Coordinates of C-alpha atoms in Angstrom, one line a residue:
Chain A
M1 CA -2.7 85.5 -56.0
D2 CA 0.4 87.7 -56.4
Y3 CA 0.9 88.0 -52.6
L4 CA 1.6 84.3 -52.6
H5 CA 4.9 85.0 -54.3
W6 CA 5.8 87.4 -51.4
F7 CA 5.3 84.7 -48.8
D8 CA 7.3 82.4 -51.0
L9 CA 10.2 84.8 -51.0
L10 CA 9.9 85.4 -47.3
G11 CA 10.4 81.6 -46.8
I12 CA 13.3 81.6 -49.2
A13 CA 14.9 84.5 -47.3
V14 CA 14.6 82.8 -43.9
F15 CA 15.9 79.4 -45.2
A16 CA 18.8 81.2 -46.9
I17 CA 19.6 82.8 -43.5
T18 CA 19.8 79.4 -41.8
G19 CA 22.0 78.1 -44.6
T20 CA 24.3 81.2 -44.1
L21 CA 24.4 80.6 -40.4
A22 CA 25.4 76.9 -40.9
A23 CA 28.2 77.9 -43.3
W24 CA 29.4 80.6 -40.9
R25 CA 29.6 78.1 -38.0
K26 CA 31.7 75.8 -40.2
Q27 CA 34.0 78.7 -41.1
M28 CA 33.3 78.3 -44.7
D29 CA 34.3 81.0 -47.2
G30 CA 32.1 83.2 -49.5
F31 CA 31.3 80.5 -52.0
G32 CA 30.3 78.0 -49.2
V33 CA 27.9 80.6 -47.9
L34 CA 26.4 81.1 -51.3
V35 CA 25.9 77.4 -52.0
L36 CA 24.6 76.6 -48.5
A37 CA 22.2 79.6 -48.6
T38 CA 21.0 78.5 -52.0
V39 CA 20.5 74.8 -51.4
T40 CA 18.8 75.4 -48.0
A41 CA 16.4 77.9 -49.7
I42 CA 15.6 76.0 -52.9
G43 CA 16.8 72.5 -52.3
G44 CA 13.4 71.1 -51.2
G45 CA 11.4 72.7 -53.9
T46 CA 14.0 71.7 -56.6
L47 CA 13.9 68.1 -55.5
R48 CA 10.1 68.2 -55.6
D49 CA 10.0 69.7 -59.1
V50 CA 12.6 67.2 -60.4
L51 CA 10.6 64.3 -59.0
L52 CA 7.3 65.7 -60.4
D53 CA 9.2 66.3 -63.7
V54 CA 8.1 69.9 -64.0
P55 CA 10.4 72.9 -64.6
V56 CA 12.2 73.9 -61.5
V57 CA 10.7 77.0 -60.0
W58 CA 13.7 79.3 -60.0
M59 CA 14.8 78.5 -63.6
N60 CA 13.1 81.6 -65.0
N61 CA 12.7 83.8 -62.0
N62 CA 15.7 85.7 -60.8
N63 CA 13.8 87.0 -57.8
Y64 CA 14.7 83.8 -55.9
F65 CA 18.4 84.4 -56.3
I66 CA 18.2 88.1 -55.6
T67 CA 16.4 87.2 -52.4
I68 CA 18.8 84.5 -51.4
F69 CA 22.0 86.5 -52.0
S70 CA 20.6 89.6 -50.3
A71 CA 19.6 87.5 -47.3
A72 CA 23.0 85.9 -47.2
L73 CA 24.8 89.2 -47.5
V74 CA 22.8 91.0 -44.8
T75 CA 23.4 88.0 -42.5
I76 CA 27.1 88.0 -43.1
V77 CA 27.3 91.7 -42.5
L78 CA 25.4 91.4 -39.2
L79 CA 27.6 88.5 -38.1
R80 CA 30.8 90.4 -38.8
R81 CA 29.5 93.2 -36.7
R82 CA 28.9 90.7 -33.9
M83 CA 25.2 91.4 -34.1
T84 CA 23.1 88.4 -33.8
I85 CA 19.7 87.6 -35.2
P86 CA 17.6 86.7 -32.1
N87 CA 16.8 83.0 -32.2
N88 CA 13.2 83.6 -31.5
T89 CA 12.8 86.0 -34.4
L90 CA 14.5 83.5 -36.7
Q91 CA 12.3 80.6 -35.6
F92 CA 9.2 82.8 -36.0
F93 CA 9.9 83.6 -39.6
D94 CA 11.1 80.1 -40.2
A95 CA 7.7 78.8 -39.1
I96 CA 6.0 81.2 -41.5
G97 CA 8.2 80.1 -44.4
L98 CA 7.9 76.5 -43.5
A99 CA 4.1 76.6 -43.3
F100 CA 4.0 78.3 -46.7
F101 CA 6.4 75.9 -48.4
V102 CA 4.7 72.8 -47.2
I103 CA 1.2 73.8 -48.2
M104 CA 2.3 75.2 -51.6
G105 CA 4.4 72.1 -52.2
T106 CA 1.4 69.8 -51.4
Q107 CA -0.8 71.8 -53.7
K108 CA 1.8 71.6 -56.5
A109 CA 1.9 67.8 -56.2
L110 CA -1.9 67.6 -56.3
D111 CA -1.9 69.9 -59.4
H112 CA 0.2 67.3 -61.1
G113 CA -2.1 64.4 -60.3
T114 CA -0.3 62.6 -57.4
S115 CA -2.2 60.7 -54.8
Y116 CA -3.1 62.4 -51.5
F117 CA -0.4 60.4 -49.8
V118 CA 2.3 61.3 -52.2
A119 CA 1.2 65.0 -52.1
V120 CA 1.7 65.0 -48.3
M121 CA 5.2 63.5 -48.8
M122 CA 6.0 66.1 -51.5
G123 CA 4.8 68.9 -49.3
T124 CA 6.9 67.8 -46.4
M125 CA 9.9 67.3 -48.7
S126 CA 9.5 70.9 -49.9
G127 CA 9.7 72.0 -46.3
V128 CA 12.6 69.9 -45.0
A129 CA 14.8 68.6 -47.8
G130 CA 16.7 71.8 -48.3
G131 CA 17.8 71.8 -44.7
M132 CA 18.7 68.1 -45.0
I133 CA 21.0 68.8 -48.0
R134 CA 22.5 71.8 -46.0
D135 CA 23.3 69.4 -43.1
V136 CA 24.8 66.7 -45.4
L137 CA 27.1 69.4 -47.0
C138 CA 28.1 70.5 -43.5
R139 CA 28.9 66.8 -42.7
E140 CA 26.2 66.7 -40.1
I141 CA 23.4 64.1 -39.7
P142 CA 20.3 66.0 -40.8
M143 CA 18.9 68.0 -37.8
V144 CA 15.4 67.0 -38.8
F145 CA 16.2 63.4 -37.9
R146 CA 16.9 64.4 -34.3
G147 CA 13.9 66.6 -33.6
E148 CA 11.1 64.8 -35.2
L149 CA 8.4 67.4 -34.1
Y150 CA 9.6 69.7 -36.9
A151 CA 8.9 67.2 -39.6
F152 CA 5.7 65.8 -38.1
T153 CA 4.4 69.3 -38.0
C154 CA 4.8 69.5 -41.8
I155 CA 3.0 66.1 -42.2
F156 CA 0.2 67.3 -39.9
G157 CA -0.2 70.6 -41.8
A158 CA -0.2 69.0 -45.2
T159 CA -2.8 66.4 -44.0
I160 CA -5.1 69.1 -42.6
Y161 CA -4.8 71.0 -45.9
I162 CA -5.8 67.9 -47.9
L163 CA -8.6 66.9 -45.5
T164 CA -10.0 70.4 -45.7
Q165 CA -10.0 70.4 -49.4
W166 CA -11.4 66.9 -49.5
A167 CA -14.3 68.0 -47.2
G168 CA -15.3 70.5 -49.9
A169 CA -13.5 73.7 -48.9
S170 CA -12.1 75.9 -51.7
T171 CA -8.4 75.9 -52.3
F172 CA -8.1 79.3 -50.8
I173 CA -9.9 78.4 -47.6
A174 CA -8.0 75.1 -47.3
M175 CA -4.7 77.0 -47.7
L176 CA -5.7 79.4 -44.9
I177 CA -6.6 76.6 -42.6
G178 CA -3.6 74.4 -43.6
I179 CA -1.1 77.2 -43.2
S180 CA -2.5 78.4 -39.9
S181 CA -2.7 74.9 -38.4
L182 CA 0.9 74.2 -39.3
L183 CA 2.0 77.6 -38.1
S184 CA 0.1 77.3 -34.8
L185 CA 1.5 73.9 -34.1
R186 CA 5.0 75.0 -34.9
L187 CA 4.8 78.2 -32.8
A188 CA 3.4 76.2 -29.9
A189 CA 6.3 73.8 -30.3
I190 CA 8.8 76.7 -30.3
K191 CA 7.2 78.2 -27.2
W192 CA 6.9 75.0 -25.0
Q193 CA 9.7 72.9 -26.3
Chain B
M1 CA 3.7 39.5 -65.2
D2 CA 1.9 40.7 -62.1
Y3 CA 4.0 38.5 -59.9
L4 CA 6.9 40.7 -60.8
H5 CA 5.3 43.4 -58.7
W6 CA 5.4 41.1 -55.7
F7 CA 9.1 40.5 -56.0
D8 CA 9.6 44.3 -56.4
L9 CA 7.7 44.9 -53.2
L10 CA 9.7 42.1 -51.4
G11 CA 12.9 44.0 -52.4
I12 CA 11.4 47.3 -51.3
A13 CA 10.5 45.8 -47.9
V14 CA 13.9 44.3 -47.2
F15 CA 15.7 47.5 -48.3
A16 CA 13.3 49.5 -46.0
I17 CA 14.3 47.2 -43.2
T18 CA 18.0 47.9 -43.7
G19 CA 17.2 51.6 -43.7
T20 CA 15.3 51.3 -40.5
L21 CA 18.1 49.4 -38.8
A22 CA 20.6 52.1 -39.9
A23 CA 18.4 54.8 -38.4
W24 CA 18.0 52.8 -35.2
R25 CA 21.7 52.3 -34.8
K26 CA 22.2 56.1 -35.1
Q27 CA 19.4 56.7 -32.5
M28 CA 17.3 58.7 -34.9
D29 CA 13.7 59.5 -34.2
G30 CA 10.5 58.4 -36.0
F31 CA 11.0 60.8 -38.9
G32 CA 14.6 59.7 -39.4
V33 CA 13.3 56.1 -39.6
L34 CA 10.7 57.0 -42.2
V35 CA 13.2 58.9 -44.4
L36 CA 16.0 56.3 -44.2
A37 CA 13.6 53.4 -44.8
T38 CA 12.2 55.3 -47.8
V39 CA 15.4 56.5 -49.4
T40 CA 17.0 53.1 -49.0
A41 CA 14.1 51.3 -50.6
I42 CA 13.4 53.7 -53.5
G43 CA 16.5 55.8 -53.8
G44 CA 18.2 53.7 -56.4
G45 CA 15.1 53.3 -58.6
T46 CA 14.3 57.0 -58.2
L47 CA 17.7 58.1 -59.3
R48 CA 17.5 55.7 -62.3
D49 CA 14.1 57.1 -63.3
V50 CA 15.2 60.7 -63.0
L51 CA 18.3 60.1 -65.1
L52 CA 16.2 58.2 -67.7
D53 CA 13.7 61.0 -67.5
V54 CA 10.7 58.7 -67.0
P55 CA 8.1 59.1 -64.3
V56 CA 9.4 57.9 -61.0
V57 CA 8.0 54.5 -60.2
W58 CA 6.3 55.3 -56.9
M59 CA 4.6 58.5 -58.0
N60 CA 1.3 56.8 -58.8
N61 CA 1.5 53.6 -56.8
N62 CA 0.9 53.8 -53.0
N63 CA 1.8 50.1 -52.6
Y64 CA 5.4 51.2 -52.4
F65 CA 4.9 53.4 -49.4
I66 CA 2.5 51.0 -47.7
T67 CA 5.2 48.4 -48.0
I68 CA 7.9 50.7 -46.7
F69 CA 6.0 52.0 -43.7
S70 CA 4.8 48.6 -42.7
A71 CA 8.3 47.1 -43.0
A72 CA 9.7 50.0 -40.9
L73 CA 6.9 49.7 -38.3
V74 CA 7.3 46.0 -37.9
T75 CA 11.1 46.4 -37.6
I76 CA 10.8 49.1 -34.9
V77 CA 8.3 47.0 -32.9
L78 CA 10.7 44.0 -33.1
L79 CA 13.7 46.1 -32.1
R80 CA 11.8 47.6 -29.1
R81 CA 10.9 44.1 -27.9
R82 CA 14.6 43.3 -28.1
M83 CA 13.9 40.7 -30.8
T84 CA 16.4 40.8 -33.6
I85 CA 16.0 39.9 -37.2
P86 CA 18.6 37.1 -37.8
N87 CA 21.3 38.6 -40.0
N88 CA 21.3 35.5 -42.2
T89 CA 17.6 35.8 -42.9
L90 CA 18.0 39.5 -43.7
Q91 CA 20.9 38.9 -46.0
F92 CA 18.9 36.1 -47.8
F93 CA 16.0 38.3 -48.5
D94 CA 18.3 41.2 -49.3
A95 CA 19.9 39.0 -52.0
I96 CA 16.5 38.3 -53.5
G97 CA 15.5 41.9 -53.5
L98 CA 18.9 43.0 -54.9
A99 CA 18.8 40.4 -57.8
F100 CA 15.3 41.5 -58.7
F101 CA 16.1 45.3 -58.6
V102 CA 19.3 45.0 -60.6
I103 CA 17.7 42.9 -63.4
M104 CA 14.5 45.0 -63.6
G105 CA 16.6 48.2 -63.6
T106 CA 18.7 46.9 -66.4
Q107 CA 15.7 46.0 -68.4
K108 CA 14.0 49.4 -67.8
A109 CA 17.1 51.2 -69.1
L110 CA 17.2 48.9 -72.2
D111 CA 13.4 49.7 -72.7
H112 CA 14.4 53.4 -72.9
G113 CA 17.0 52.8 -75.5
T114 CA 20.3 53.1 -73.6
S115 CA 23.4 51.2 -74.7
Y116 CA 24.2 47.8 -73.0
F117 CA 26.9 49.5 -71.1
V118 CA 24.7 52.2 -69.6
A119 CA 22.0 49.6 -68.9
V120 CA 24.4 47.6 -66.7
M121 CA 25.3 50.8 -64.9
M122 CA 21.6 51.7 -64.4
G123 CA 20.8 48.2 -63.2
T124 CA 23.7 48.3 -60.7
M125 CA 22.6 51.8 -59.6
S126 CA 19.0 50.6 -59.0
G127 CA 20.5 48.0 -56.6
V128 CA 23.1 50.0 -54.7
A129 CA 22.3 53.7 -54.9
G130 CA 19.6 53.6 -52.2
G131 CA 22.0 52.2 -49.7
M132 CA 24.6 54.8 -50.7
I133 CA 22.2 57.6 -49.9
R134 CA 21.2 55.9 -46.7
D135 CA 24.9 55.8 -45.7
V136 CA 25.5 59.5 -46.6
L137 CA 22.5 60.6 -44.5
C138 CA 24.0 58.5 -41.6
R139 CA 27.3 60.3 -42.2
E140 CA 29.0 57.1 -43.1
I141 CA 31.2 56.4 -46.1
P142 CA 28.9 54.2 -48.3
M143 CA 29.3 50.5 -47.2
V144 CA 29.3 49.4 -50.8
F145 CA 32.7 51.2 -51.3
R146 CA 34.3 48.9 -48.6
G147 CA 32.9 45.5 -49.7
E148 CA 33.2 45.6 -53.4
L149 CA 31.9 42.1 -53.9
Y150 CA 28.3 43.3 -53.3
A151 CA 28.5 45.8 -56.2
F152 CA 30.4 43.6 -58.6
T153 CA 27.8 40.9 -58.1
C154 CA 25.3 43.4 -59.4
I155 CA 27.5 44.2 -62.4
F156 CA 28.0 40.5 -63.0
G157 CA 24.2 39.7 -62.9
A158 CA 23.3 42.6 -65.2
T159 CA 26.0 41.5 -67.7
I160 CA 24.8 37.9 -67.7
Y161 CA 21.2 39.1 -68.2
I162 CA 22.2 41.2 -71.2
L163 CA 24.5 38.5 -72.7
T164 CA 21.6 36.0 -72.4
Q165 CA 19.2 38.3 -74.2
W166 CA 21.9 39.2 -76.8
A167 CA 22.4 35.5 -77.4
G168 CA 18.7 35.3 -78.4
A169 CA 16.9 34.2 -75.3
S170 CA 13.5 35.7 -74.6
T171 CA 13.2 38.4 -71.9
F172 CA 11.6 36.0 -69.6
I173 CA 14.3 33.3 -69.9
A174 CA 17.0 36.0 -69.7
M175 CA 15.4 37.3 -66.5
L176 CA 15.4 33.9 -64.9
I177 CA 19.0 33.3 -65.8
G178 CA 20.1 36.8 -64.8
I179 CA 18.3 36.8 -61.5
S180 CA 19.4 33.3 -60.5
S181 CA 23.1 34.0 -61.5
L182 CA 23.1 37.1 -59.4
L183 CA 21.3 35.4 -56.5
S184 CA 23.6 32.4 -56.5
L185 CA 26.8 34.5 -56.5
R186 CA 25.4 36.7 -53.8
L187 CA 24.4 33.7 -51.6
A188 CA 27.8 32.1 -52.2
A189 CA 29.4 35.3 -51.1
I190 CA 27.3 35.4 -47.9
K191 CA 28.1 31.8 -47.1
W192 CA 31.9 31.9 -47.7
Q193 CA 32.7 35.5 -46.9
Chain C
M1 CA 33.1 71.7 -83.8
D2 CA 34.2 68.1 -83.2
Y3 CA 37.4 69.1 -81.4
L4 CA 35.1 70.4 -78.6
H5 CA 34.4 66.8 -77.8
W6 CA 38.1 66.2 -77.3
F7 CA 38.4 69.0 -74.8
D8 CA 35.3 67.6 -73.0
L9 CA 36.9 64.2 -72.7
L10 CA 40.1 65.7 -71.5
G11 CA 38.2 67.4 -68.7
I12 CA 36.3 64.2 -68.0
A13 CA 39.6 62.3 -67.7
V14 CA 41.3 64.8 -65.3
F15 CA 38.2 64.9 -63.1
A16 CA 38.1 61.1 -63.1
I17 CA 41.7 61.1 -61.9
T18 CA 40.9 63.4 -59.0
G19 CA 38.0 61.1 -58.1
T20 CA 40.3 58.1 -58.2
L21 CA 42.9 59.8 -56.0
A22 CA 40.2 60.6 -53.4
A23 CA 39.0 57.0 -53.4
W24 CA 42.6 55.8 -53.1
R25 CA 43.3 58.1 -50.1
K26 CA 40.2 56.7 -48.4
Q27 CA 41.4 53.2 -49.1
M28 CA 38.2 52.3 -51.0
D29 CA 38.0 49.2 -53.2
G30 CA 37.6 48.9 -56.9
F31 CA 33.9 49.8 -56.9
G32 CA 34.5 52.9 -54.8
V33 CA 37.1 54.0 -57.3
L34 CA 34.7 53.5 -60.2
V35 CA 31.9 55.4 -58.5
L36 CA 34.0 58.3 -57.3
A37 CA 35.8 58.6 -60.7
T38 CA 32.4 58.6 -62.4
V39 CA 30.6 61.1 -60.1
T40 CA 33.5 63.5 -60.1
A41 CA 33.7 63.4 -63.9
I42 CA 30.1 63.6 -64.8
G43 CA 28.3 64.7 -61.6
G44 CA 28.3 68.4 -62.4
G45 CA 27.1 68.0 -66.0
T46 CA 24.5 65.4 -64.9
L47 CA 23.0 67.7 -62.3
R48 CA 22.9 70.6 -64.8
D49 CA 21.1 68.4 -67.4
V50 CA 18.6 67.1 -64.9
L51 CA 17.8 70.6 -63.7
L52 CA 17.5 71.9 -67.3
D53 CA 15.4 68.8 -68.0
V54 CA 17.4 67.7 -71.1
P55 CA 18.8 64.2 -71.7
V56 CA 21.9 63.6 -69.6
V57 CA 25.0 64.0 -71.8
W58 CA 26.5 60.5 -71.3
M59 CA 23.3 58.5 -71.8
N60 CA 23.9 57.8 -75.4
N61 CA 27.7 58.2 -75.6
N62 CA 29.9 55.5 -74.3
N63 CA 33.0 57.6 -74.9
Y64 CA 32.5 59.2 -71.5
F65 CA 32.7 55.9 -69.6
I66 CA 35.6 54.6 -71.7
T67 CA 37.5 57.7 -70.8
I68 CA 36.5 57.6 -67.1
F69 CA 37.4 53.9 -66.7
S70 CA 40.7 54.2 -68.6
A71 CA 41.7 57.2 -66.6
A72 CA 40.8 55.5 -63.3
L73 CA 42.7 52.3 -64.4
V74 CA 45.8 54.1 -65.4
T75 CA 45.8 56.1 -62.2
I76 CA 45.5 53.0 -60.1
V77 CA 48.3 51.2 -61.9
L78 CA 50.5 54.3 -61.4
L79 CA 49.6 54.5 -57.8
R80 CA 50.3 50.8 -57.2
R81 CA 53.8 51.2 -58.8
R82 CA 54.3 54.1 -56.3
M83 CA 54.6 56.5 -59.2
T84 CA 52.8 59.8 -58.6
I85 CA 51.2 62.2 -60.9
P86 CA 53.0 65.5 -60.3
N87 CA 50.6 67.8 -58.6
N88 CA 51.4 70.7 -61.0
T89 CA 50.6 68.6 -64.0
L90 CA 47.3 67.5 -62.5
Q91 CA 46.4 71.1 -61.6
F92 CA 47.3 72.3 -65.1
F93 CA 45.1 69.8 -66.9
D94 CA 42.4 70.3 -64.2
A95 CA 42.4 74.0 -65.1
I96 CA 41.9 73.2 -68.8
G97 CA 39.1 70.8 -68.0
L98 CA 37.5 73.2 -65.6
A99 CA 37.6 76.1 -68.1
F100 CA 36.0 74.0 -70.7
F101 CA 33.3 72.5 -68.5
V102 CA 32.2 75.9 -67.1
I103 CA 32.0 77.7 -70.5
M104 CA 30.2 74.8 -72.2
G105 CA 27.8 74.5 -69.3
T106 CA 27.1 78.2 -69.4
Q107 CA 26.4 77.9 -73.2
K108 CA 24.2 74.8 -72.7
A109 CA 22.0 76.7 -70.2
L110 CA 21.7 79.7 -72.5
D111 CA 20.7 77.3 -75.3
H112 CA 17.8 76.2 -73.2
G113 CA 16.6 79.8 -72.5
T114 CA 17.8 80.5 -69.0
S115 CA 18.5 84.0 -67.8
Y116 CA 22.2 85.2 -67.9
F117 CA 22.3 84.9 -64.2
V118 CA 21.1 81.3 -64.1
A119 CA 23.5 80.4 -66.9
V120 CA 26.5 81.6 -64.9
M121 CA 25.2 79.4 -62.0
M122 CA 24.7 76.4 -64.2
G123 CA 28.2 76.9 -65.8
T124 CA 29.8 77.1 -62.3
M125 CA 27.8 74.0 -61.2
S126 CA 29.0 72.1 -64.2
G127 CA 32.6 72.8 -63.1
V128 CA 32.3 72.2 -59.3
A129 CA 29.3 70.0 -58.4
G130 CA 31.1 66.7 -59.4
G131 CA 33.8 67.5 -56.9
M132 CA 31.3 68.4 -54.3
I133 CA 29.5 65.0 -54.6
R134 CA 32.9 63.3 -54.5
D135 CA 33.7 65.0 -51.2
V136 CA 30.3 64.2 -49.7
L137 CA 30.7 60.5 -50.6
C138 CA 34.2 60.6 -49.0
R139 CA 32.6 62.2 -45.9
E140 CA 34.5 65.5 -46.3
I141 CA 33.1 69.0 -46.3
P142 CA 33.4 70.0 -50.0
M143 CA 36.9 71.3 -50.8
V144 CA 35.4 74.1 -52.9
F145 CA 33.9 75.6 -49.7
R146 CA 37.3 76.1 -48.2
G147 CA 39.2 77.5 -51.1
E148 CA 36.8 80.0 -52.6
L149 CA 39.1 81.2 -55.4
Y150 CA 38.4 78.0 -57.4
A151 CA 34.7 78.6 -57.5
F152 CA 34.9 82.4 -58.0
T153 CA 37.2 81.7 -61.0
C154 CA 34.4 79.8 -62.5
I155 CA 31.9 82.6 -61.9
F156 CA 34.4 85.1 -63.3
G157 CA 35.0 83.0 -66.5
A158 CA 31.3 82.4 -67.1
T159 CA 30.6 86.1 -66.6
I160 CA 33.3 87.1 -69.1
Y161 CA 31.9 84.7 -71.6
I162 CA 28.4 86.1 -71.3
L163 CA 29.6 89.7 -71.4
T164 CA 31.6 89.0 -74.5
Q165 CA 28.6 87.4 -76.2
W166 CA 26.4 90.2 -75.1
A167 CA 28.8 92.8 -76.5
G168 CA 28.3 91.2 -79.9
A169 CA 31.0 88.6 -80.3
S170 CA 30.3 85.4 -82.0
T171 CA 29.9 82.2 -79.9
F172 CA 33.2 81.0 -81.1
I173 CA 35.1 84.2 -80.2
A174 CA 33.3 84.4 -76.8
M175 CA 34.3 80.9 -76.1
L176 CA 37.9 81.6 -76.8
I177 CA 37.9 84.6 -74.6
G178 CA 35.9 83.0 -71.8
I179 CA 38.0 79.9 -71.7
S180 CA 41.3 81.7 -71.8
S181 CA 40.2 84.2 -69.1
L182 CA 39.2 81.5 -66.8
L183 CA 42.3 79.4 -67.6
S184 CA 44.6 82.4 -67.1
L185 CA 43.1 83.3 -63.8
R186 CA 43.2 79.7 -62.6
L187 CA 46.8 79.2 -63.7
A188 CA 47.8 82.4 -62.0
A189 CA 46.1 81.2 -58.8
I190 CA 48.0 77.9 -59.0
K191 CA 51.3 79.7 -59.5
W192 CA 51.0 82.4 -56.8
Q193 CA 48.8 80.7 -54.2

């Protein structure tokens, strides 16, 4: 399941970009960019791992940081050249990253023996908590509190994932169904919002 | 000591209500309500458990979330019907919940071998940290920094509890004395403030 | 290496003073002062220890709290008498505390088997995260995001420390070199900024 790691890094990269954009808007300096890119990208997963009391995922894998710093660097270079990342493109990749984070986070909670209910919560937290910490550090009320559809899409996807597994599907099939449900709903929301 | 769990859930419910009220005042949506109700109710205990490195209390007990979500739902329904929860009633139950959280938090720290001093701190944290996180997420300076009596009541109650135990009382007697000292001081503060 | 503990407490005291000053500026009450002094002083180390999943450093050592509360008390007494702590003096001791926190934090991460890269990050976090939490609780954008030199000095010092060790120096020599590099750069920044 090595390709899973690539999806993970894709999500990390996109979340790092949104952190970089937030830092840029607030006219922060280089260190602010690094911190915001990092907490947005790994904040949700880190909180999940600390609460589950398992080793945090990035502790022994530098790929996460290489991805985050590269994404932040490329974003800053583009911004300085007054090029912009089209909002649609960003939202599209964000949806992929989000779907992946939520379903993987749900599974990780289940792996550690939580109830279905707590697993849905942990999955959703994996998807949205990084952005919440980003917003708090930017002195904003978390964006996800103002546009509830984003968060409820996560809850929906995690629930579908668990129901599919509960109905007897293999983890792999359930993942495919969970991720594509979440992704479809999110893309529909982006299109018709 | 099963009835202890009921007091715990009472505290959880009242704290969830204050979180819901904060989200309502900031015009947050449904997800904001859920998150604020949850972090207010279990934020303090969660932080305590993470610092003590013990499993977080709600990980394997859905009663916490059933209580939180029911309390949030009832509160929202009441608010929409323009009914209000009388402030006195809320403060009364908040005082009960607070007294219970602080003394139980202090005991939990002692159970894990902390010094008396750290136990008082952990007990106080169990009582006030959830509200602090709520206020940060609402982009407010924590309320507890502005009305110090609330926090010092916690420190007082936890200290009485430890002194009573240290003087030789059983855990049960010490709890009764600790909780009623904290509760009396808090109710007096509400009445004469 | 008992004298290391004294440097540690010096850093704790200075960081507690900056927390107290922040609380004073925001006209917080006694409890606000205690909390801000405490999180500024031990927030970075606590976050590091939670992420490394090792017991938090102050859990079984009351010296930390005695130091923090004494520092906060003396600061408040001075402020009430309208005496001020000269900014230069404060920055000087802050630089010593910072140098010490960063290098010790880096070593602690290495002791627990992290990569060099994560160790630099953990060291930097030990130095700056307490101040970040302080600023968030004061409803400010973290200061360290606006004056990047402070944070990059930490990254620089931690890197020098690791390179020196990697080049074959003993831990003691590497510490001396790491701390004095960080300290020199910081003092130079204070002087010529």
